[in-house]
JSON list of C-alpha atoms in Angstrom, two decimals:
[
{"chain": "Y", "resi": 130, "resn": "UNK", "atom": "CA", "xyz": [-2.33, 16.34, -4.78]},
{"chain": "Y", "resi": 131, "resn": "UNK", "atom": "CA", "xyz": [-4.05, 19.36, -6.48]},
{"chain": "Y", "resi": 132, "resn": "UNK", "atom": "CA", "xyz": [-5.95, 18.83, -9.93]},
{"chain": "Y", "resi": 133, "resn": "UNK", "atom": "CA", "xyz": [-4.57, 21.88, -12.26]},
{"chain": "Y", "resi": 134, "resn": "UNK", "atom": "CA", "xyz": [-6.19, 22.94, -15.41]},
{"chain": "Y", "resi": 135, "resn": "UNK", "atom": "CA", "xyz": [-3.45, 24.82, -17.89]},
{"chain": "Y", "resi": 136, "resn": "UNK", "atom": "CA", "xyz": [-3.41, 25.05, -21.60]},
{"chain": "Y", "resi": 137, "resn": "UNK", "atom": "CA", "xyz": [-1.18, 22.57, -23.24]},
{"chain": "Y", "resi": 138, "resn": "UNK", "atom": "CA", "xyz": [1.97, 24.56, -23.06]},
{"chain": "Y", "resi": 139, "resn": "UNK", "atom": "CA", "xyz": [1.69, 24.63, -19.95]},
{"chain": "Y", "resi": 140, "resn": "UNK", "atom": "CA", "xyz": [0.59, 28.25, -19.71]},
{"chain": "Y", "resi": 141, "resn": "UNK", "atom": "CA", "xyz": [-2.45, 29.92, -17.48]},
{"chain": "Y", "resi": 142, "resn": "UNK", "atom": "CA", "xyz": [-2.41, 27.22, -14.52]},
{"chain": "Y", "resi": 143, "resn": "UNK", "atom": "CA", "xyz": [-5.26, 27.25, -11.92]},
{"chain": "Y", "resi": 144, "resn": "UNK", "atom": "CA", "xyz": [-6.35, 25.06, -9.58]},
{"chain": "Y", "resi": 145, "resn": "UNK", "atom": "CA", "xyz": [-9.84, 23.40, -9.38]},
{"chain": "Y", "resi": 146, "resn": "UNK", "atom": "CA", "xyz": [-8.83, 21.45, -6.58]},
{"chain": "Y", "resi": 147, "resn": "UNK", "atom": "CA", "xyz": [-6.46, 21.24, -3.71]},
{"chain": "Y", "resi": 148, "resn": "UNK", "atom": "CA", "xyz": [-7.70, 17.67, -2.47]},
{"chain": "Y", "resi": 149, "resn": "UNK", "atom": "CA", "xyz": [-9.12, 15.20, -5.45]},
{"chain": "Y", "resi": 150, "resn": "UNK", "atom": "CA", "xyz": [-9.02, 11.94, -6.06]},
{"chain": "Y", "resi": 151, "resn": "UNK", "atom": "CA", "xyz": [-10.41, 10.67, -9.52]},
{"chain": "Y", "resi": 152, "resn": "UNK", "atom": "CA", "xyz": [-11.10, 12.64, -12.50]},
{"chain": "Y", "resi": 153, "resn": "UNK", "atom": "CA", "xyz": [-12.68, 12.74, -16.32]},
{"chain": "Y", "resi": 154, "resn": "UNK", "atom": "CA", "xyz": [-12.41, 15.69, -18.47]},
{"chain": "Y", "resi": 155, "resn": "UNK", "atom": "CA", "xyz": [-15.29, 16.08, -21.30]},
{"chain": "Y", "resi": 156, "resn": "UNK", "atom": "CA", "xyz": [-14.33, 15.53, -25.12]},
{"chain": "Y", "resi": 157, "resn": "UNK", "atom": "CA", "xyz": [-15.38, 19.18, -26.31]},
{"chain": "Y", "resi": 158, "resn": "UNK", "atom": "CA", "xyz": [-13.06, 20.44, -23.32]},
{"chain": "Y", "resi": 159, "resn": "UNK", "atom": "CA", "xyz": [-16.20, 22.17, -21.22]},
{"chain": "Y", "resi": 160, "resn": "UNK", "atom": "CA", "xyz": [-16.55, 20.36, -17.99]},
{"chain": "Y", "resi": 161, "resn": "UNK", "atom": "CA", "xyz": [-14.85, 18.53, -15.18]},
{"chain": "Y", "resi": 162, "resn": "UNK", "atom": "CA", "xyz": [-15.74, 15.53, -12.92]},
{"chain": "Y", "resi": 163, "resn": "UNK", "atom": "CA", "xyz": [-13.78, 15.09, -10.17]},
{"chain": "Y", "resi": 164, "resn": "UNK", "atom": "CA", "xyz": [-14.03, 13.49, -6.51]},
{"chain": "Y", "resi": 165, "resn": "UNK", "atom": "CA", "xyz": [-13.17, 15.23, -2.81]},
{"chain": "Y", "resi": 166, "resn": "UNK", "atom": "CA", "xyz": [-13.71, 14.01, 0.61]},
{"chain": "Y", "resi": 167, "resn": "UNK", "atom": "CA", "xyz": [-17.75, 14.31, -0.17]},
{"chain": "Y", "resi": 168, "resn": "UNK", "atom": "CA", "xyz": [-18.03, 12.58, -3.29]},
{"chain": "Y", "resi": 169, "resn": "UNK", "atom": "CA", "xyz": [-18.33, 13.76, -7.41]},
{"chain": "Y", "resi": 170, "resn": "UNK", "atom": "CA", "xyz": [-17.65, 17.55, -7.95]},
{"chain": "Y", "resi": 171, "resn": "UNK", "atom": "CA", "xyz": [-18.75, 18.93, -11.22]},
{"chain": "Y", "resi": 172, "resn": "UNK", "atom": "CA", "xyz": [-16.37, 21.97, -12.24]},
{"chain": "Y", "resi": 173, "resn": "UNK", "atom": "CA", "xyz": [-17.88, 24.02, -15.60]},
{"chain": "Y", "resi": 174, "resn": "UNK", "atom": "CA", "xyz": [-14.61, 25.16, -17.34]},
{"chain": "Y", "resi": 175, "resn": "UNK", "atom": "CA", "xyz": [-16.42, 28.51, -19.00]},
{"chain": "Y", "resi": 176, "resn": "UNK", "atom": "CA", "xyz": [-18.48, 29.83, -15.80]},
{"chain": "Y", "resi": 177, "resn": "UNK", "atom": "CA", "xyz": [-15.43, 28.60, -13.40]},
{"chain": "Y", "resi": 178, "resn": "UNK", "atom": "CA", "xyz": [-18.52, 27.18, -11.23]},
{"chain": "Y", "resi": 179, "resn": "UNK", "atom": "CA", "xyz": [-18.11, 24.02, -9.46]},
{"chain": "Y", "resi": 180, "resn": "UNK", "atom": "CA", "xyz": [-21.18, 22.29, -8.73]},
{"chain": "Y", "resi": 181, "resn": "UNK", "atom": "CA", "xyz": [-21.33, 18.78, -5.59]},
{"chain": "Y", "resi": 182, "resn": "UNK", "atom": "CA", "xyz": [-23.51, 16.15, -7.36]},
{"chain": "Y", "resi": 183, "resn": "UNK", "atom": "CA", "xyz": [-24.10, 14.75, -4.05]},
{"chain": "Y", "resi": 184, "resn": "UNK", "atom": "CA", "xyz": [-23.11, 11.07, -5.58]},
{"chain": "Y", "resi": 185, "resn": "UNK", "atom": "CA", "xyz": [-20.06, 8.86, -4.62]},
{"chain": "Y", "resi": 186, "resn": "UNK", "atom": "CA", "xyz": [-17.88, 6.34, -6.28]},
{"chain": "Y", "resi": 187, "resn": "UNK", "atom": "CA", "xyz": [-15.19, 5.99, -8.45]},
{"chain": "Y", "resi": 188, "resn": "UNK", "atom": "CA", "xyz": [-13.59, 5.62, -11.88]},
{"chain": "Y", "resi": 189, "resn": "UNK", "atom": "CA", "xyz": [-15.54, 8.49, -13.46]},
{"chain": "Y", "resi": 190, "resn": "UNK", "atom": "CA", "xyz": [-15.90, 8.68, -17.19]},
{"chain": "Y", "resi": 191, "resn": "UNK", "atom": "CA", "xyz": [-18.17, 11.61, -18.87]},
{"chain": "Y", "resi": 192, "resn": "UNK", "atom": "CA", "xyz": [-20.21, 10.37, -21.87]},
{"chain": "Y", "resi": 193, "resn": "UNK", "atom": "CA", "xyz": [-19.20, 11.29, -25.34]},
{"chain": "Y", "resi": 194, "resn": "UNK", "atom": "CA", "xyz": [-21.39, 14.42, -25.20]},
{"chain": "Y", "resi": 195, "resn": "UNK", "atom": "CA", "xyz": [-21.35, 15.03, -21.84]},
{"chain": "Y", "resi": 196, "resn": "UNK", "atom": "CA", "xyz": [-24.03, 15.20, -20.78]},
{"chain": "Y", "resi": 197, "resn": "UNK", "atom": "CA", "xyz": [-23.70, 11.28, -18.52]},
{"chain": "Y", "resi": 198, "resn": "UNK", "atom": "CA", "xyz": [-21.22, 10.00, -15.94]},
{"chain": "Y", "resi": 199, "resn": "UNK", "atom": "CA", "xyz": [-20.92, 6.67, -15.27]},
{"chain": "Y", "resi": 200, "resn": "UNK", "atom": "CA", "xyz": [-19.10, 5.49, -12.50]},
{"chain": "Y", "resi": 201, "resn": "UNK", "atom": "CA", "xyz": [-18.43, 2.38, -10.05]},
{"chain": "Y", "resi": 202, "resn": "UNK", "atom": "CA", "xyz": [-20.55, 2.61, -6.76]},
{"chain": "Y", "resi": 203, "resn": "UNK", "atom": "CA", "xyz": [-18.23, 2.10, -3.09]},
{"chain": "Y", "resi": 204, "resn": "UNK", "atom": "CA", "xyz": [-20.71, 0.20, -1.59]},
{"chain": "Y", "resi": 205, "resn": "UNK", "atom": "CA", "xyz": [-22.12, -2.42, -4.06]},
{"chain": "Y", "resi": 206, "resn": "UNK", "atom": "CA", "xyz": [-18.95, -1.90, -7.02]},
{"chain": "Y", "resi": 207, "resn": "UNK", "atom": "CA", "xyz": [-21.73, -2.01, -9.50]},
{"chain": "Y", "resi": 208, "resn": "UNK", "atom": "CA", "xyz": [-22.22, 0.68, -12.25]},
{"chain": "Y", "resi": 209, "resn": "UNK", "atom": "CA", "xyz": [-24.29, 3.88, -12.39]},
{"chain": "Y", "resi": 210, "resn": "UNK", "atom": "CA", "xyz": [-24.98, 6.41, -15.29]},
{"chain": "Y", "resi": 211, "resn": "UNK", "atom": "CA", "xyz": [-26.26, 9.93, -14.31]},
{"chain": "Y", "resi": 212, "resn": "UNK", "atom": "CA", "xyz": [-27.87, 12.50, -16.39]},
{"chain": "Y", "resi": 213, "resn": "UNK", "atom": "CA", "xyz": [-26.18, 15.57, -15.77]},
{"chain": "Y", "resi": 214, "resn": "UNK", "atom": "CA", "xyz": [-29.01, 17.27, -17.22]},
{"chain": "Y", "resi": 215, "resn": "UNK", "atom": "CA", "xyz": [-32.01, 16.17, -15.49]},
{"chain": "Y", "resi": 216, "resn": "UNK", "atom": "CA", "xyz": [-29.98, 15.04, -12.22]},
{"chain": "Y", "resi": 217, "resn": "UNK", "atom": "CA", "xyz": [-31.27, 11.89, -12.23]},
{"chain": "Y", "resi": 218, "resn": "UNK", "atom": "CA", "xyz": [-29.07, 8.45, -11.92]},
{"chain": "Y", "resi": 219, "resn": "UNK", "atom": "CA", "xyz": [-29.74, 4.80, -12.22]},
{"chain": "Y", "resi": 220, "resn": "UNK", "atom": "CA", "xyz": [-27.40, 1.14, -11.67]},
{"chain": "Y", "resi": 221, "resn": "UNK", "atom": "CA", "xyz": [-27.21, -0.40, -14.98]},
{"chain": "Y", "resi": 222, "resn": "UNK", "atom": "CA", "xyz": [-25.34, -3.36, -13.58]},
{"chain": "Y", "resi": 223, "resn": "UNK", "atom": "CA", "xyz": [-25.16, -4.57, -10.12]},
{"chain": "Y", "resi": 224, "resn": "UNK", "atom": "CA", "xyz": [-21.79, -6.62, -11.18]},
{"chain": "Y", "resi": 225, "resn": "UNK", "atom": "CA", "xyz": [-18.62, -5.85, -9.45]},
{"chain": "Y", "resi": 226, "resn": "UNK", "atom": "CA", "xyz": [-16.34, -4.12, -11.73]},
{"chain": "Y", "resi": 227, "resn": "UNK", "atom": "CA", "xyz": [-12.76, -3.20, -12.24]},
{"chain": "Y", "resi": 228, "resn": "UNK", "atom": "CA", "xyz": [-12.71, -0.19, -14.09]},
{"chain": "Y", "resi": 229, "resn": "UNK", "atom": "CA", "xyz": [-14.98, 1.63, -16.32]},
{"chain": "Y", "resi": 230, "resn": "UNK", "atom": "CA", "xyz": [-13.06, 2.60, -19.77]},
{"chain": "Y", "resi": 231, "resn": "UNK", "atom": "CA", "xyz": [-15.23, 4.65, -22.02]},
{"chain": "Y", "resi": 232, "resn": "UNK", "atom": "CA", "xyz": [-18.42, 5.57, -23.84]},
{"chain": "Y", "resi": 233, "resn": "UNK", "atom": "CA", "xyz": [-19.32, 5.11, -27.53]},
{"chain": "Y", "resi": 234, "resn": "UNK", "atom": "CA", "xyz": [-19.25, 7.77, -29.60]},
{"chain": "Y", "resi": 235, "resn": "UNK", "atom": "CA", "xyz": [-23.19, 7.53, -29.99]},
{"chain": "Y", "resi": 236, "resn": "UNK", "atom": "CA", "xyz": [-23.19, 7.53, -25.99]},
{"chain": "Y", "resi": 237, "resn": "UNK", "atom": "CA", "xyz": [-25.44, 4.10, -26.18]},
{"chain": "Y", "resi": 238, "resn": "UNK", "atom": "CA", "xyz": [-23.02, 1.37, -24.87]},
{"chain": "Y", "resi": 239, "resn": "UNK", "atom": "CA", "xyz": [-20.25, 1.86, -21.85]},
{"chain": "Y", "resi": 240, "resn": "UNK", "atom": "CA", "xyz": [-16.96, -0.22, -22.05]},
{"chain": "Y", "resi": 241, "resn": "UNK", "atom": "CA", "xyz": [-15.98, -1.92, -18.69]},
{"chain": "Y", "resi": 242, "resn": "UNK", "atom": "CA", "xyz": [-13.18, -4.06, -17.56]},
{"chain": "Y", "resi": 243, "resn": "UNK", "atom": "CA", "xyz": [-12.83, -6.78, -15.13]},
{"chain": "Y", "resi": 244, "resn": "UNK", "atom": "CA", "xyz": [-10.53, -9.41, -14.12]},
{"chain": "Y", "resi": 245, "resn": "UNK", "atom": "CA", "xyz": [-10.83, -12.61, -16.14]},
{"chain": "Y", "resi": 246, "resn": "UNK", "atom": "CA", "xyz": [-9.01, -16.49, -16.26]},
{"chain": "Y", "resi": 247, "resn": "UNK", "atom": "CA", "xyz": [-8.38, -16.44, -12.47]},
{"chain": "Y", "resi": 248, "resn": "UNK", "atom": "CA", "xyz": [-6.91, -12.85, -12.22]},
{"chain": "Y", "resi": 249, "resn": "UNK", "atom": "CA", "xyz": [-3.97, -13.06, -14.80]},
{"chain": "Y", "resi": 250, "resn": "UNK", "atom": "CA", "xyz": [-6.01, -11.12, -17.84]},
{"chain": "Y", "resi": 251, "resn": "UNK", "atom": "CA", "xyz": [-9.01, -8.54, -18.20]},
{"chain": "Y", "resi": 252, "resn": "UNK", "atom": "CA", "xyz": [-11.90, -9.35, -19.95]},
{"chain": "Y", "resi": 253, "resn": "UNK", "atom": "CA", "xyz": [-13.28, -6.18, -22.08]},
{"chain": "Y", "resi": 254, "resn": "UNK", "atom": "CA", "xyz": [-17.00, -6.23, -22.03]},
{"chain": "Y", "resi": 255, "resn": "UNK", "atom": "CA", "xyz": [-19.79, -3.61, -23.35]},
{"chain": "Y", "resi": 256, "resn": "UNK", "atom": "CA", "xyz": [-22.65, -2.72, -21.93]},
{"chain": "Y", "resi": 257, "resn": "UNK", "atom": "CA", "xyz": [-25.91, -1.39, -23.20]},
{"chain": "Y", "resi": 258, "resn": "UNK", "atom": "CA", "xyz": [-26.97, 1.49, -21.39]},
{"chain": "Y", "resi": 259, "resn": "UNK", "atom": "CA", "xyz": [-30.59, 1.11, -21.44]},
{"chain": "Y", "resi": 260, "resn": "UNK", "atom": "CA", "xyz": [-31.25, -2.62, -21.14]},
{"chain": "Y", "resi": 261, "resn": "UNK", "atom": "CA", "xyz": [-27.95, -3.39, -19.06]},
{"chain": "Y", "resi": 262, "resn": "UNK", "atom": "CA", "xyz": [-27.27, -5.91, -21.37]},
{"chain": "Y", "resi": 263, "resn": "UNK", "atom": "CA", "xyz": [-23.61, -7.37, -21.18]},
{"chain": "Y", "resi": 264, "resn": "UNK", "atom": "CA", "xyz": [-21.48, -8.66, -24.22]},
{"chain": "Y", "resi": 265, "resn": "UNK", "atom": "CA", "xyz": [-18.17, -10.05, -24.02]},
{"chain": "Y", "resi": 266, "resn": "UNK", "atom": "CA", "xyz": [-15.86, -7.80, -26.32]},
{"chain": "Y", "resi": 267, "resn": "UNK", "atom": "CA", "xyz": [-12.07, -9.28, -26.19]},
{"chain": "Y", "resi": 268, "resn": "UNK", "atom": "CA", "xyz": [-9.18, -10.51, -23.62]},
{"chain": "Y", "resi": 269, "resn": "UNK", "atom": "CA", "xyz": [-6.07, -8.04, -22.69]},
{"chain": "Y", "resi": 270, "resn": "UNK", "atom": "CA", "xyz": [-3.57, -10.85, -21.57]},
{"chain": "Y", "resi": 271, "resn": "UNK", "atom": "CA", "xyz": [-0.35, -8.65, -21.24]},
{"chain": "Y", "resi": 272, "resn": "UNK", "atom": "CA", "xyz": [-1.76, -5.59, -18.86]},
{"chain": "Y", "resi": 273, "resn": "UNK", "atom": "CA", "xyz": [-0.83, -4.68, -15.92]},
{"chain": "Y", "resi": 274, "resn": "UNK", "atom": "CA", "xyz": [-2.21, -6.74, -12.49]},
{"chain": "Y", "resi": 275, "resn": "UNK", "atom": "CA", "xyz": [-1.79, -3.45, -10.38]},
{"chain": "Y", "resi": 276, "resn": "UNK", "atom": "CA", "xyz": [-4.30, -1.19, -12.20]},
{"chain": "Y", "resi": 277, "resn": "UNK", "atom": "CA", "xyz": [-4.88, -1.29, -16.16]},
{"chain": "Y", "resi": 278, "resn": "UNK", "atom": "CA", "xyz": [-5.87, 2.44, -16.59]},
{"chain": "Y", "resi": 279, "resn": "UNK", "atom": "CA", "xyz": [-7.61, 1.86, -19.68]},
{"chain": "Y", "resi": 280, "resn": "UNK", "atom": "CA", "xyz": [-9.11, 4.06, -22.25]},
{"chain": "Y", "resi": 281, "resn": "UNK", "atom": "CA", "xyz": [-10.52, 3.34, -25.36]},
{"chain": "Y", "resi": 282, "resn": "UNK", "atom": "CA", "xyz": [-11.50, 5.02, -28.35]},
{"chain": "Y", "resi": 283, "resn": "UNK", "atom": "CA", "xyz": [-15.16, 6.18, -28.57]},
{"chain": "Y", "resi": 284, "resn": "UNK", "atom": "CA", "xyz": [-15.56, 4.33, -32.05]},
{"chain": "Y", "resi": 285, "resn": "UNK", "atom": "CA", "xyz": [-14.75, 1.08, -29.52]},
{"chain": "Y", "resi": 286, "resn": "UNK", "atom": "CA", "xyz": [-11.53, 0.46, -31.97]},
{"chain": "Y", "resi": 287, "resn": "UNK", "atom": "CA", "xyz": [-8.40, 1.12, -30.13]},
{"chain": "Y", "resi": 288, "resn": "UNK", "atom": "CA", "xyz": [-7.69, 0.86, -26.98]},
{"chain": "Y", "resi": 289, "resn": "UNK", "atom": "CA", "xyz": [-4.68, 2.00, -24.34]},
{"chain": "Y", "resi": 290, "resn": "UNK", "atom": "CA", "xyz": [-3.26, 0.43, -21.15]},
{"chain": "Y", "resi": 291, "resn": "UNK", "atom": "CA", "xyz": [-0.77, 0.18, -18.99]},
{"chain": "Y", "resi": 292, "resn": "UNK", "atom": "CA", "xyz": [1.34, -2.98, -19.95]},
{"chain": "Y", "resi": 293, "resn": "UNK", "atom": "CA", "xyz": [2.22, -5.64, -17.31]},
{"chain": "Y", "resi": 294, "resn": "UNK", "atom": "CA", "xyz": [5.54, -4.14, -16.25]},
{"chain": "Y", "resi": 295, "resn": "UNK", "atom": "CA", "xyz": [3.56, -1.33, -15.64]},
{"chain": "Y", "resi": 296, "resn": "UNK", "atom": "CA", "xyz": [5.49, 1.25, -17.35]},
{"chain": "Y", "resi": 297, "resn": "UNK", "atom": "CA", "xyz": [4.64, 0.45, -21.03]},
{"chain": "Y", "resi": 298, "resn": "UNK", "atom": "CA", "xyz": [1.70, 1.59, -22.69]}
]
């Protein structure tokens, strides 16, 4: 599986990588995260640099600005957030988590997902990126059991998912 970067037509295809595994894309189109055999790759879209961030996990999603990644840790499933800028990272929650889903457009809280009422919905929670605090947002009853994929808006209003069949959206 190779991850391709090509203009929306289609057009001016080139490979980042051969071997990848999960991905995020920036909003303003500059930068992408991306995981190999040893862990987060940082590939700047302008320069046509890639950069190891010597950090592993999974489930990367770039902050509004991006300038943060949060992701889910392999060895304890809790959440980390780190500053692409100073290259410095921290756990903001040691709870084991299903998926992370977004940012908010002010980059302050991250939107999460885990498995909720005994494994047959996903609870939507937010959490505050520098106290760790956790609120409860809302319950997604019809998604999909396999893998929900979520993404949600960075104004925290919409959000899309793979549907329990798991071919809707």
């Amino acid at each position: 599986t190779a991850l391709v970067l090509a203009n929306l037509d289609g057009s001016e295809q080139l490979v980042i990588a051969s071997q990848f595994g999960w991905d995020t894309l920036a909003a303003d189109g500059s930068k992408i995260i991306y995981s190999d055999k040893d862990g987060f790759a940082l590939y700047d879209i302008a320069s046509a640099t890639t950069t190891f961030l010597n950090l592993d996990g999974y489930n990367p999603r770039l902050s509004t600005n991006g300038t943060k990644l949060a992701y889910i840790e392999n060895t304890a499933a809790g959440i980390d957030v780190y500053d692409l800028q100073t290259g410095k990272g921290r756990q903001i929650s040691n709870q084991a988590y299903s998926s992370v889903v977004g940012w908010s457009a002010d980059d302050s809280q991250l939107y999460v997902m885990v498995m909720a009422a005994g494994g047959s919905a996903w609870q939507a929670q937010s959490i505050d990126v520098q106290s760790g605090v956790t609120k409860n947002l809302y319950v997604i009853e019809n998604g999909s059991f396999k893998a929900l994929n979520a993404a949600i808006s960075p104004d925290g209003k919409w959000i899309a998912y793979r549907g329990r069949n798991n071919s809707d959206l």
